[in-house]
PDB file of C-alpha atoms (C1' of nucleotides) in Angstrom:
ATOM      1  CA  UNK A  85       0.000   0.000   0.000  1.00 41.00           C
ATOM      2  CA  UNK A  86       1.037   3.565  -0.506  1.00 42.00           C
ATOM      3  CA  UNK A  87       2.196   5.648   2.389  1.00 44.00           C
ATOM      4  CA  UNK A  88       0.579   8.959   3.147  1.00 51.00           C
ATOM      5  CA  UNK A  89       2.523  11.708   1.367  1.00 53.00           C
ATOM      6  CA  UNK A  90       3.962  14.568   3.312  1.00 57.00           C
ATOM      7  CA  UNK A  91       1.778  17.610   2.654  1.00 60.00           C
ATOM      8  CA  UNK A  92       4.924  19.701   2.786  1.00 60.00           C
ATOM      9  CA  UNK A  93       6.020  18.197  -0.510  1.00 72.00           C
ATOM     10  CA  UNK A  94       3.175  19.950  -2.274  1.00 89.00           C
ATOM     11  CA  UNK A  95       4.268  23.131  -3.981  1.00 95.00           C
ATOM     12  CA  UNK A  96       1.036  24.922  -3.102  1.00 93.00           C
ATOM     13  CA  UNK A  97       1.637  24.312   0.585  1.00 91.00           C
ATOM     14  CA  UNK A  98       5.224  25.494   0.349  1.00 94.00           C
ATOM     15  CA  UNK A  99       4.352  28.709  -1.473  1.00 95.00           C
ATOM     16  CA  UNK A 100       1.428  29.492   0.800  1.00 93.00           C
ATOM     17  CA  UNK A 101       3.314  28.987   4.023  1.00 92.00           C
ATOM     18  CA  UNK A 102       6.467  30.679   2.796  1.00 94.00           C
ATOM     19  CA  UNK A 103       4.320  33.709   2.045  1.00 94.00           C
ATOM     20  CA  UNK A 104       2.463  33.503   5.355  1.00 92.00           C
ATOM     21  CA  UNK A 105       5.664  33.249   7.311  1.00 93.00           C
ATOM     22  CA  UNK A 106       7.332  36.003   5.371  1.00 95.00           C
ATOM     23  CA  UNK A 107       4.394  38.362   5.754  1.00 94.00           C
ATOM     24  CA  UNK A 108       4.311  37.741   9.479  1.00 92.00           C
ATOM     25  CA  UNK A 109       8.006  38.679   9.639  1.00 94.00           C
ATOM     26  CA  UNK A 110       7.656  41.865   7.616  1.00 95.00           C
ATOM     27  CA  UNK A 111       4.479  42.951   9.421  1.00 94.00           C
ATOM     28  CA  UNK A 112       6.352  42.597  12.697  1.00 94.00           C
ATOM     29  CA  UNK A 113       9.330  44.502  11.332  1.00 96.00           C
ATOM     30  CA  UNK A 114       7.152  47.343  10.029  1.00 96.00           C
ATOM     31  CA  UNK A 115       4.847  47.625  13.041  1.00 94.00           C
ATOM     32  CA  UNK A 116       7.106  50.063  14.970  1.00 95.00           C
ATOM     33  CA  UNK A 117       6.767  52.390  11.964  1.00 96.00           C
ATOM     34  CA  UNK A 118       2.984  52.266  12.194  1.00 95.00           C
ATOM     35  CA  UNK A 119       2.476  50.468   8.882  1.00 96.00           C
ATOM     36  CA  UNK A 120       2.056  46.928   7.622  1.00 95.00           C
ATOM     37  CA  UNK A 121       3.137  45.112   4.473  1.00 95.00           C
ATOM     38  CA  UNK A 122       0.121  46.308   2.519  1.00 95.00           C
ATOM     39  CA  UNK A 123       0.802  49.938   3.467  1.00 97.00           C
ATOM     40  CA  UNK A 124       4.442  49.488   2.510  1.00 97.00           C
ATOM     41  CA  UNK A 125       3.385  48.326  -0.938  1.00 95.00           C
ATOM     42  CA  UNK A 126       1.287  51.454  -1.374  1.00 96.00           C
ATOM     43  CA  UNK A 127       4.076  53.763  -0.205  1.00 97.00           C
ATOM     44  CA  UNK A 128       6.515  52.132  -2.589  1.00 96.00           C
ATOM     45  CA  UNK A 129       4.157  52.605  -5.507  1.00 95.00           C
ATOM     46  CA  UNK A 130       3.729  56.280  -4.621  1.00 96.00           C
ATOM     47  CA  UNK A 131       7.454  56.955  -4.305  1.00 95.00           C
ATOM     48  CA  UNK A 132       9.734  58.088  -7.073  1.00 76.00           C
ATOM     49  CA  UNK A 133       7.059  58.508  -9.711  1.00 83.00           C
ATOM     50  CA  UNK A 134       5.045  61.286 -11.208  1.00 90.00           C
ATOM     51  CA  UNK A 135       2.093  62.203  -8.989  1.00 92.00           C
ATOM     52  CA  UNK A 136      -0.765  59.832  -9.737  1.00 95.00           C
ATOM     53  CA  UNK A 137      -4.502  59.717  -9.196  1.00 97.00           C
ATOM     54  CA  UNK A 138      -6.175  57.329  -6.775  1.00 97.00           C
ATOM     55  CA  UNK A 139      -7.363  55.217  -9.655  1.00 98.00           C
ATOM     56  CA  UNK A 140      -3.910  54.946 -11.193  1.00 97.00           C
ATOM     57  CA  UNK A 141      -2.379  53.919  -7.893  1.00 97.00           C
ATOM     58  CA  UNK A 142      -5.135  51.389  -7.300  1.00 97.00           C
ATOM     59  CA  UNK A 143      -4.592  49.844 -10.703  1.00 95.00           C
ATOM     60  CA  UNK A 144      -0.891  49.596 -10.103  1.00 94.00           C
ATOM     61  CA  UNK A 145      -1.565  47.899  -6.782  1.00 94.00           C
ATOM     62  CA  UNK A 146      -4.098  45.583  -8.362  1.00 93.00           C
ATOM     63  CA  UNK A 147      -6.919  46.588  -6.028  1.00 96.00           C
ATOM     64  CA  UNK A 148     -10.346  48.046  -6.621  1.00 97.00           C
ATOM     65  CA  UNK A 149     -10.772  51.836  -6.506  1.00 97.00           C
ATOM     66  CA  UNK A 150     -13.303  51.405  -3.684  1.00 97.00           C
ATOM     67  CA  UNK A 151     -10.703  49.474  -1.686  1.00 97.00           C
ATOM     68  CA  UNK A 152      -8.256  52.261  -2.436  1.00 98.00           C
ATOM     69  CA  UNK A 153     -10.479  54.779  -0.637  1.00 98.00           C
ATOM     70  CA  UNK A 154     -10.222  52.976   2.705  1.00 96.00           C
ATOM     71  CA  UNK A 155      -6.496  52.336   2.273  1.00 98.00           C
ATOM     72  CA  UNK A 156      -5.816  56.017   1.597  1.00 98.00           C
ATOM     73  CA  UNK A 157      -8.095  57.126   4.432  1.00 97.00           C
ATOM     74  CA  UNK A 158      -5.905  55.093   6.757  1.00 96.00           C
ATOM     75  CA  UNK A 159      -2.593  56.266   5.297  1.00 97.00           C
ATOM     76  CA  UNK A 160      -3.768  59.873   5.356  1.00 97.00           C
ATOM     77  CA  UNK A 161      -4.841  59.512   8.959  1.00 96.00           C
ATOM     78  CA  UNK A 162      -1.343  58.242   9.717  1.00 96.00           C
ATOM     79  CA  UNK A 163       0.076  61.315   8.014  1.00 97.00           C
ATOM     80  CA  UNK A 164       2.179  59.490   5.437  1.00 98.00           C
ATOM     81  CA  UNK A 165       0.198  60.400   2.313  1.00 97.00           C
ATOM     82  CA  UNK A 166      -1.864  63.409   1.266  1.00 97.00           C
ATOM     83  CA  UNK A 167      -4.646  63.874  -1.244  1.00 97.00           C
ATOM     84  CA  UNK A 168      -5.156  67.076  -3.188  1.00 97.00           C
ATOM     85  CA  UNK A 169      -7.439  67.886  -6.103  1.00 97.00           C
ATOM     86  CA  UNK A 170      -5.899  67.616  -9.553  1.00 97.00           C
ATOM     87  CA  UNK A 171      -6.022  71.188 -10.959  1.00 96.00           C
ATOM     88  CA  UNK A 172      -6.224  69.812 -14.491  1.00 96.00           C
ATOM     89  CA  UNK A 173      -9.121  67.425 -13.811  1.00 97.00           C
ATOM     90  CA  UNK A 174     -11.137  68.137 -10.737  1.00 97.00           C
ATOM     91  CA  UNK A 175     -12.674  64.698 -10.682  1.00 98.00           C
ATOM     92  CA  UNK A 176      -9.297  63.346  -9.641  1.00 98.00           C
ATOM     93  CA  UNK A 177      -7.309  63.348  -6.445  1.00 98.00           C
ATOM     94  CA  UNK A 178      -3.560  63.503  -6.730  1.00 98.00           C
ATOM     95  CA  UNK A 179      -1.994  61.262  -4.117  1.00 98.00           C
ATOM     96  CA  UNK A 180       1.484  61.957  -2.813  1.00 97.00           C
ATOM     97  CA  UNK A 181       3.783  60.972   0.007  1.00 97.00           C
ATOM     98  CA  UNK A 182       4.122  63.553   2.745  1.00 97.00           C
ATOM     99  CA  UNK A 183       7.556  64.383   4.117  1.00 97.00           C
ATOM    100  CA  UNK A 184       6.787  62.096   7.001  1.00 98.00           C
ATOM    101  CA  UNK A 185       5.748  59.488   4.448  1.00 97.00           C
ATOM    102  CA  UNK A 186       9.120  59.762   2.734  1.00 97.00           C
ATOM    103  CA  UNK A 187      10.900  59.251   6.035  1.00 98.00           C
ATOM    104  CA  UNK A 188       8.625  56.366   6.950  1.00 98.00           C
ATOM    105  CA  UNK A 189       9.280  54.753   3.587  1.00 98.00           C
ATOM    106  CA  UNK A 190      13.042  55.055   4.015  1.00 98.00           C
ATOM    107  CA  UNK A 191      12.888  53.420   7.416  1.00 98.00           C
ATOM    108  CA  UNK A 192      10.479  50.809   6.107  1.00 98.00           C
ATOM    109  CA  UNK A 193      12.846  49.849   3.311  1.00 97.00           C
ATOM    110  CA  UNK A 194      15.561  49.186   5.839  1.00 98.00           C
ATOM    111  CA  UNK A 195      13.265  47.219   8.135  1.00 97.00           C
ATOM    112  CA  UNK A 196      11.904  45.230   5.223  1.00 97.00           C
ATOM    113  CA  UNK A 197      15.382  44.398   3.942  1.00 97.00           C
ATOM    114  CA  UNK A 198      16.355  43.135   7.378  1.00 97.00           C
ATOM    115  CA  UNK A 199      13.223  40.998   7.549  1.00 96.00           C
ATOM    116  CA  UNK A 200      14.086  39.537   4.162  1.00 97.00           C
ATOM    117  CA  UNK A 201      17.558  38.721   5.389  1.00 97.00           C
ATOM    118  CA  UNK A 202      16.188  37.081   8.529  1.00 96.00           C
ATOM    119  CA  UNK A 203      13.753  35.048   6.478  1.00 97.00           C
ATOM    120  CA  UNK A 204      16.454  33.902   4.063  1.00 98.00           C
ATOM    121  CA  UNK A 205      19.044  33.256   6.760  1.00 97.00           C
ATOM    122  CA  UNK A 206      18.028  29.586   6.857  1.00 96.00           C
ATOM    123  CA  UNK A 207      19.482  28.964   3.406  1.00 98.00           C
ATOM    124  CA  UNK A 208      22.857  29.766   1.808  1.00 98.00           C
ATOM    125  CA  UNK A 209      23.110  33.162   0.072  1.00 98.00           C
ATOM    126  CA  UNK A 210      23.410  31.492  -3.297  1.00 98.00           C
ATOM    127  CA  UNK A 211      20.158  29.587  -2.735  1.00 98.00           C
ATOM    128  CA  UNK A 212      18.431  32.791  -1.657  1.00 98.00           C
ATOM    129  CA  UNK A 213      19.515  34.560  -4.831  1.00 97.00           C
ATOM    130  CA  UNK A 214      18.431  31.575  -6.888  1.00 98.00           C
ATOM    131  CA  UNK A 215      15.027  31.569  -5.159  1.00 97.00           C
ATOM    132  CA  UNK A 216      14.432  35.178  -6.070  1.00 96.00           C
ATOM    133  CA  UNK A 217      15.521  34.626  -9.670  1.00 97.00           C
ATOM    134  CA  UNK A 218      13.326  31.552 -10.090  1.00 97.00           C
ATOM    135  CA  UNK A 219      10.278  33.214  -8.568  1.00 97.00           C
ATOM    136  CA  UNK A 220      10.774  36.198 -10.820  1.00 96.00           C
ATOM    137  CA  UNK A 221      10.697  33.945 -13.863  1.00 96.00           C
ATOM    138  CA  UNK A 222       7.623  32.092 -12.628  1.00 95.00           C
ATOM    139  CA  UNK A 223       5.694  35.238 -11.811  1.00 91.00           C
ATOM    140  CA  UNK A 224       6.515  37.453 -14.760  1.00 83.00           C
TER     141      UNK A 224
ATOM    142  CA  UNK B   7      17.257  61.210  -7.064  1.00 41.00           C
ATOM    143  CA  UNK B   8      16.399  57.567  -6.636  1.00 42.00           C
ATOM    144  CA  UNK B   9      14.446  55.706  -9.259  1.00 44.00           C
ATOM    145  CA  UNK B  10      11.262  53.878  -8.379  1.00 51.00           C
ATOM    146  CA  UNK B  11      12.097  50.282  -7.464  1.00 53.00           C
ATOM    147  CA  UNK B  12      10.434  47.474  -9.324  1.00 57.00           C
ATOM    148  CA  UNK B  13       7.811  46.002  -6.982  1.00 59.00           C
ATOM    149  CA  UNK B  14       8.639  42.628  -8.463  1.00 60.00           C
ATOM    150  CA  UNK B  15      11.975  42.703  -6.720  1.00 71.00           C
ATOM    151  CA  UNK B  16      10.244  42.461  -3.381  1.00 89.00           C
ATOM    152  CA  UNK B  17      10.180  38.938  -2.022  1.00 95.00           C
ATOM    153  CA  UNK B  18       6.699  39.360  -0.579  1.00 94.00           C
ATOM    154  CA  UNK B  19       5.327  40.242  -3.973  1.00 92.00           C
ATOM    155  CA  UNK B  20       7.050  37.296  -5.607  1.00 94.00           C
ATOM    156  CA  UNK B  21       5.818  34.781  -3.045  1.00 95.00           C
ATOM    157  CA  UNK B  22       2.275  36.133  -3.066  1.00 93.00           C
ATOM    158  CA  UNK B  23       1.909  36.146  -6.811  1.00 92.00           C
ATOM    159  CA  UNK B  24       3.658  32.821  -7.297  1.00 94.00           C
ATOM    160  CA  UNK B  25       1.116  31.350  -4.904  1.00 94.00           C
ATOM    161  CA  UNK B  26      -1.817  33.142  -6.559  1.00 92.00           C
ATOM    162  CA  UNK B  27      -0.784  31.993 -10.005  1.00 93.00           C
ATOM    163  CA  UNK B  28      -0.120  28.465  -8.865  1.00 95.00           C
ATOM    164  CA  UNK B  29      -3.450  28.169  -7.067  1.00 94.00           C
ATOM    165  CA  UNK B  30      -5.281  29.442 -10.125  1.00 92.00           C
ATOM    166  CA  UNK B  31      -3.568  26.722 -12.168  1.00 94.00           C
ATOM    167  CA  UNK B  32      -4.350  23.902  -9.770  1.00 95.00           C
ATOM    168  CA  UNK B  33      -7.927  25.054  -9.199  1.00 94.00           C
ATOM    169  CA  UNK B  34      -8.438  24.985 -12.941  1.00 94.00           C
ATOM    170  CA  UNK B  35      -6.836  21.557 -13.215  1.00 95.00           C
ATOM    171  CA  UNK B  36      -8.982  20.141 -10.405  1.00 96.00           C
ATOM    172  CA  UNK B  37     -12.273  21.730 -11.456  1.00 94.00           C
ATOM    173  CA  UNK B  38     -13.272  18.892 -13.818  1.00 95.00           C
ATOM    174  CA  UNK B  39     -13.024  16.583 -10.804  1.00 96.00           C
ATOM    175  CA  UNK B  40     -15.442  18.753  -8.851  1.00 95.00           C
ATOM    176  CA  UNK B  41     -12.914  19.852  -6.237  1.00 96.00           C
ATOM    177  CA  UNK B  42     -10.546  22.742  -5.634  1.00 95.00           C
ATOM    178  CA  UNK B  43      -7.110  23.036  -4.066  1.00 95.00           C
ATOM    179  CA  UNK B  44      -8.506  23.280  -0.567  1.00 95.00           C
ATOM    180  CA  UNK B  45     -10.597  20.144  -1.052  1.00 96.00           C
ATOM    181  CA  UNK B  46      -7.535  18.383  -2.444  1.00 97.00           C
ATOM    182  CA  UNK B  47      -5.624  19.199   0.712  1.00 95.00           C
ATOM    183  CA  UNK B  48      -8.365  17.673   2.820  1.00 96.00           C
ATOM    184  CA  UNK B  49      -8.545  14.508   0.712  1.00 97.00           C
ATOM    185  CA  UNK B  50      -4.797  14.097   0.925  1.00 96.00           C
ATOM    186  CA  UNK B  51      -4.874  14.372   4.695  1.00 95.00           C
ATOM    187  CA  UNK B  52      -7.622  11.780   4.891  1.00 96.00           C
ATOM    188  CA  UNK B  53      -5.855   9.284   2.631  1.00 95.00           C
ATOM    189  CA  UNK B  54      -3.471   6.614   3.755  1.00 76.00           C
ATOM    190  CA  UNK B  55      -3.881   7.152   7.458  1.00 83.00           C
ATOM    191  CA  UNK B  56      -5.788   5.665  10.301  1.00 90.00           C
ATOM    192  CA  UNK B  57      -9.376   6.909  10.385  1.00 92.00           C
ATOM    193  CA  UNK B  58      -9.455  10.219  12.204  1.00 94.00           C
ATOM    194  CA  UNK B  59     -12.034  12.416  13.886  1.00 97.00           C
ATOM    195  CA  UNK B  60     -13.131  15.761  12.462  1.00 97.00           C
ATOM    196  CA  UNK B  61     -11.101  17.564  15.059  1.00 98.00           C
ATOM    197  CA  UNK B  62      -7.936  15.619  14.284  1.00 97.00           C
ATOM    198  CA  UNK B  63      -8.295  16.289  10.589  1.00 96.00           C
ATOM    199  CA  UNK B  64      -8.982  19.965  11.215  1.00 97.00           C
ATOM    200  CA  UNK B  65      -5.874  20.268  13.369  1.00 95.00           C
ATOM    201  CA  UNK B  66      -3.762  18.608  10.709  1.00 94.00           C
ATOM    202  CA  UNK B  67      -5.148  21.023   8.135  1.00 94.00           C
ATOM    203  CA  UNK B  68      -4.566  23.966  10.429  1.00 93.00           C
ATOM    204  CA  UNK B  69      -8.194  25.112  10.356  1.00 96.00           C
ATOM    205  CA  UNK B  70     -10.769  25.654  13.069  1.00 97.00           C
ATOM    206  CA  UNK B  71     -13.151  22.811  13.879  1.00 97.00           C
ATOM    207  CA  UNK B  72     -16.086  25.076  12.991  1.00 97.00           C
ATOM    208  CA  UNK B  73     -14.561  25.657   9.565  1.00 98.00           C
ATOM    209  CA  UNK B  74     -14.120  21.911   9.269  1.00 98.00           C
ATOM    210  CA  UNK B  75     -17.886  21.384   9.545  1.00 98.00           C
ATOM    211  CA  UNK B  76     -18.655  23.382   6.408  1.00 97.00           C
ATOM    212  CA  UNK B  77     -15.750  21.831   4.514  1.00 98.00           C
ATOM    213  CA  UNK B  78     -16.939  18.309   5.320  1.00 98.00           C
ATOM    214  CA  UNK B  79     -20.555  19.191   4.558  1.00 97.00           C
ATOM    215  CA  UNK B  80     -19.416  20.145   1.081  1.00 96.00           C
ATOM    216  CA  UNK B  81     -17.169  17.127   0.563  1.00 97.00           C
ATOM    217  CA  UNK B  82     -19.874  14.800   1.829  1.00 97.00           C
ATOM    218  CA  UNK B  83     -22.385  16.401  -0.513  1.00 96.00           C
ATOM    219  CA  UNK B  84     -19.949  15.709  -3.330  1.00 96.00           C
ATOM    220  CA  UNK B  85     -19.768  12.091  -2.210  1.00 97.00           C
ATOM    221  CA  UNK B  86     -16.012  11.963  -1.687  1.00 98.00           C
ATOM    222  CA  UNK B  87     -15.977  11.658   2.113  1.00 97.00           C
ATOM    223  CA  UNK B  88     -18.280  10.079   4.666  1.00 97.00           C
ATOM    224  CA  UNK B  89     -18.837  10.716   8.349  1.00 97.00           C
ATOM    225  CA  UNK B  90     -19.792   7.959  10.763  1.00 97.00           C
ATOM    226  CA  UNK B  91     -20.042   7.954  14.548  1.00 97.00           C
ATOM    227  CA  UNK B  92     -17.013   6.638  16.403  1.00 97.00           C
ATOM    228  CA  UNK B  93     -18.242   3.493  18.211  1.00 96.00           C
ATOM    229  CA  UNK B  94     -15.657   4.034  20.934  1.00 95.00           C
ATOM    230  CA  UNK B  95     -16.586   7.658  21.615  1.00 97.00           C
ATOM    231  CA  UNK B  96     -19.943   8.757  20.376  1.00 97.00           C
ATOM    232  CA  UNK B  97     -19.082  12.419  20.610  1.00 97.00           C
ATOM    233  CA  UNK B  98     -16.773  11.930  17.645  1.00 98.00           C
ATOM    234  CA  UNK B  99     -17.305  11.512  13.938  1.00 98.00           C
ATOM    235  CA  UNK B 100     -14.886   9.306  12.052  1.00 97.00           C
ATOM    236  CA  UNK B 101     -14.173  10.835   8.669  1.00 98.00           C
ATOM    237  CA  UNK B 102     -13.115   8.664   5.753  1.00 97.00           C
ATOM    238  CA  UNK B 103     -12.759   8.799   2.007  1.00 97.00           C
ATOM    239  CA  UNK B 104     -15.496   7.031   0.078  1.00 97.00           C
ATOM    240  CA  UNK B 105     -14.559   4.777  -2.820  1.00 97.00           C
ATOM    241  CA  UNK B 106     -15.423   7.642  -5.101  1.00 98.00           C
ATOM    242  CA  UNK B 107     -13.250   9.830  -2.945  1.00 97.00           C
ATOM    243  CA  UNK B 108     -10.318   7.461  -3.435  1.00 97.00           C
ATOM    244  CA  UNK B 109     -10.794   7.568  -7.183  1.00 98.00           C
ATOM    245  CA  UNK B 110     -11.174  11.347  -7.139  1.00 98.00           C
ATOM    246  CA  UNK B 111      -7.986  11.665  -5.115  1.00 98.00           C
ATOM    247  CA  UNK B 112      -6.049   9.471  -7.536  1.00 98.00           C
ATOM    248  CA  UNK B 113      -7.194  11.570 -10.472  1.00 98.00           C
ATOM    249  CA  UNK B 114      -6.541  14.760  -8.519  1.00 98.00           C
ATOM    250  CA  UNK B 115      -2.962  13.714  -7.788  1.00 97.00           C
ATOM    251  CA  UNK B 116      -2.330  13.311 -11.497  1.00 98.00           C
ATOM    252  CA  UNK B 117      -4.026  16.595 -12.370  1.00 97.00           C
ATOM    253  CA  UNK B 118      -2.154  18.411  -9.627  1.00 97.00           C
ATOM    254  CA  UNK B 119       1.182  16.966 -10.732  1.00 97.00           C
ATOM    255  CA  UNK B 120       0.536  18.141 -14.278  1.00 97.00           C
ATOM    256  CA  UNK B 121      -0.379  21.606 -13.028  1.00 96.00           C
ATOM    257  CA  UNK B 122       2.868  21.697 -11.061  1.00 96.00           C
ATOM    258  CA  UNK B 123       4.778  20.746 -14.184  1.00 97.00           C
ATOM    259  CA  UNK B 124       3.026  23.433 -16.216  1.00 96.00           C
ATOM    260  CA  UNK B 125       3.768  26.009 -13.566  1.00 97.00           C
ATOM    261  CA  UNK B 126       7.428  25.041 -13.384  1.00 98.00           C
ATOM    262  CA  UNK B 127       7.872  24.691 -17.138  1.00 97.00           C
ATOM    263  CA  UNK B 128       9.142  28.268 -17.323  1.00 96.00           C
ATOM    264  CA  UNK B 129      12.346  27.358 -15.478  1.00 98.00           C
ATOM    265  CA  UNK B 130      14.933  24.577 -15.964  1.00 98.00           C
ATOM    266  CA  UNK B 131      14.241  21.329 -14.079  1.00 98.00           C
ATOM    267  CA  UNK B 132      17.231  21.921 -11.868  1.00 98.00           C
ATOM    268  CA  UNK B 133      15.912  25.335 -10.826  1.00 98.00           C
ATOM    269  CA  UNK B 134      12.492  23.823 -10.123  1.00 98.00           C
ATOM    270  CA  UNK B 135      14.015  21.190  -7.851  1.00 97.00           C
ATOM    271  CA  UNK B 136      16.109  23.836  -6.151  1.00 98.00           C
ATOM    272  CA  UNK B 137      13.021  26.002  -5.600  1.00 97.00           C
ATOM    273  CA  UNK B 138      11.228  23.174  -3.848  1.00 96.00           C
ATOM    274  CA  UNK B 139      14.229  22.364  -1.696  1.00 97.00           C
ATOM    275  CA  UNK B 140      14.764  25.989  -0.685  1.00 97.00           C
ATOM    276  CA  UNK B 141      11.109  26.559   0.132  1.00 96.00           C
ATOM    277  CA  UNK B 142      11.096  23.411   2.216  1.00 95.00           C
ATOM    278  CA  UNK B 143      13.984  24.734   4.286  1.00 96.00           C
ATOM    279  CA  UNK B 144      12.360  28.148   4.679  1.00 95.00           C
ATOM    280  CA  UNK B 145       8.994  26.750   5.719  1.00 91.00           C
ATOM    281  CA  UNK B 146       9.979  23.926   8.005  1.00 83.00           C
TER     282      UNK B 146
ATOM    283  C1'  DT C 157     -22.543  60.049 -21.564  1.00 87.12           C
ATOM    284  C1'  DA C 158     -18.290  58.638 -19.337  1.00 87.12           C
ATOM    285  C1'  DT C 159     -15.088  58.940 -15.474  1.00 87.12           C
ATOM    286  C1'  DT C 160     -13.386  59.677 -10.488  1.00 87.12           C
ATOM    287  C1'  DG C 161     -14.077  59.372  -5.946  1.00 87.12           C
ATOM    288  C1'  DT C 162     -17.312  57.967  -2.507  1.00 87.12           C
ATOM    289  C1'  DT C 163     -20.814  55.354   0.068  1.00 87.12           C
ATOM    290  C1'  DA C 164     -23.847  51.504   0.868  1.00 87.12           C
ATOM    291  C1'  DT C 165     -24.208  46.893   0.433  1.00 87.12           C
ATOM    292  C1'  DA C 166     -23.025  42.100  -0.206  1.00 87.12           C
ATOM    293  C1'  DC C 167     -20.059  38.242  -0.427  1.00 87.12           C
ATOM    294  C1'  DT C 168     -16.214  35.166   1.057  1.00 87.12           C
ATOM    295  C1'  DC C 169     -13.460  33.373   4.446  1.00 87.12           C
ATOM    296  C1'  DT C 170     -12.618  32.383   8.873  1.00 87.12           C
ATOM    297  C1'  DA C 171     -12.847  32.767  13.780  1.00 87.12           C
ATOM    298  C1'  DT C 172     -15.280  33.169  18.599  1.00 87.12           C
ATOM    299  C1'  DA C 173     -19.257  32.133  21.613  1.00 87.12           C
ATOM    300  C1'  DA C 174     -22.967  29.474  22.744  1.00 87.12           C
ATOM    301  C1'  DC C 175     -25.606  25.091  22.466  1.00 87.12           C
ATOM    302  C1'  DT C 176     -26.146  19.649  22.436  1.00 87.12           C
ATOM    303  C1'  DA C 177     -24.769  15.277  23.307  1.00 87.12           C
ATOM    304  C1'  DT C 178     -21.755  12.650  25.050  1.00 87.12           C
ATOM    305  C1'  DA C 179     -17.666  11.403  28.237  1.00 87.12           C
TER     306       DA C 179
ATOM    307  C1'  DT D  14     -16.485  19.357  34.180  1.00 87.12           C
ATOM    308  C1'  DA D  15     -14.501  18.705  29.783  1.00 87.12           C
ATOM    309  C1'  DT D  16     -14.720  17.474  24.874  1.00 87.12           C
ATOM    310  C1'  DA D  17     -16.618  16.881  19.784  1.00 87.12           C
ATOM    311  C1'  DG D  18     -19.599  18.499  16.672  1.00 87.12           C
ATOM    312  C1'  DT D  19     -22.812  22.016  15.467  1.00 87.12           C
ATOM    313  C1'  DT D  20     -25.001  26.548  14.929  1.00 87.12           C
ATOM    314  C1'  DA D  21     -25.280  31.513  15.287  1.00 87.12           C
ATOM    315  C1'  DT D  22     -22.781  35.422  14.991  1.00 87.12           C
ATOM    316  C1'  DA D  23     -19.098  38.611  14.066  1.00 87.12           C
ATOM    317  C1'  DG D  24     -14.947  40.354  11.964  1.00 87.12           C
ATOM    318  C1'  DA D  25     -11.577  41.170   8.163  1.00 87.12           C
ATOM    319  C1'  DG D  26     -11.056  41.777   3.432  1.00 87.12           C
ATOM    320  C1'  DT D  27     -12.674  42.822  -0.884  1.00 87.12           C
ATOM    321  C1'  DA D  28     -15.955  43.324  -4.491  1.00 87.12           C
ATOM    322  C1'  DT D  29     -20.357  45.240  -7.018  1.00 87.12           C
ATOM    323  C1'  DA D  30     -24.001  48.820  -7.426  1.00 87.12           C
ATOM    324  C1'  DA D  31     -25.517  53.284  -6.859  1.00 87.12           C
ATOM    325  C1'  DC D  32     -24.619  58.252  -6.285  1.00 87.12           C
ATOM    326  C1'  DA D  33     -22.477  63.086  -6.658  1.00 87.12           C
ATOM    327  C1'  DA D  34     -19.310  65.936  -8.970  1.00 87.12           C
ATOM    328  C1'  DT D  35     -16.939  66.804 -13.023  1.00 87.12           C
ATOM    329  C1'  DA D  36     -15.426  66.010 -17.808  1.00 87.12           C
TER     330       DA D  36
END
DNA sequence: TATTGTTATACTCTATAACTATA
DNA sequence: TATAGTTATAGAGTATAACAATA
């Protein structure tokens, strides 16, 4: 008879739990900055680009514009982003990082990088680099 | 000034989207069998072991026992699992695969394996094996 | 008429609390 | 008293539909 397979051999399990574990690490690392992984993603999208409307940012994040409203409400309340009307099209809000948002993002990048390093510490550096490269090919 | 980083460089993004893409593939592959990835996980846990109670299966799956009720209701409705009272402890239900469930699981294993191969086809076999090994070390 | 932001609503997923029947 | 299964309920997360302002 066949033995029961180890669920851990299944790629779906491995990807799911790697992501769960990683997100837990980064959320913990970002918490002192008052943001979580989802917020960090939004800040990164807002940084270093031309000012964008809510809709454009939402599309880049892959979320609905109605979800974007609540996300921005929260980030604005935290003081890291600001909305202002687009002078050229008054239907739109231009969304930008505040100065505090820029500082928060800088600190978040450092914290996130450290969390990545902690997460990957269990494997040799070469394997970590290979993991990133392989995932990039699978996701693109 | 700094350029905007590619979000795809971020490990969290890569893990999340690798998992999303993979789950979409396996769900599609399993759909003709009437089950999804979550159902497949449950069937795999039930197979090749001593008969177990709902609670034991739920714990192995890492879900709440109340969530287990709805999952089993659905799988029982599909005819792939059966509940019967434990003669030794009538508070418990013993949960087992039906014959149809065994056949469904066999077919699901094949379909899942093919979906894995499709997913990994974008990278060399050696990279695919390395990915699995690395994830296993990171998750364990 | 179409689009942007917003609000109200609904849907999915999952957990906690309370109930029942057994132990 | 405690445990297994169940039910009712609630919370997070996200989507669809409807609305107001603007194009």
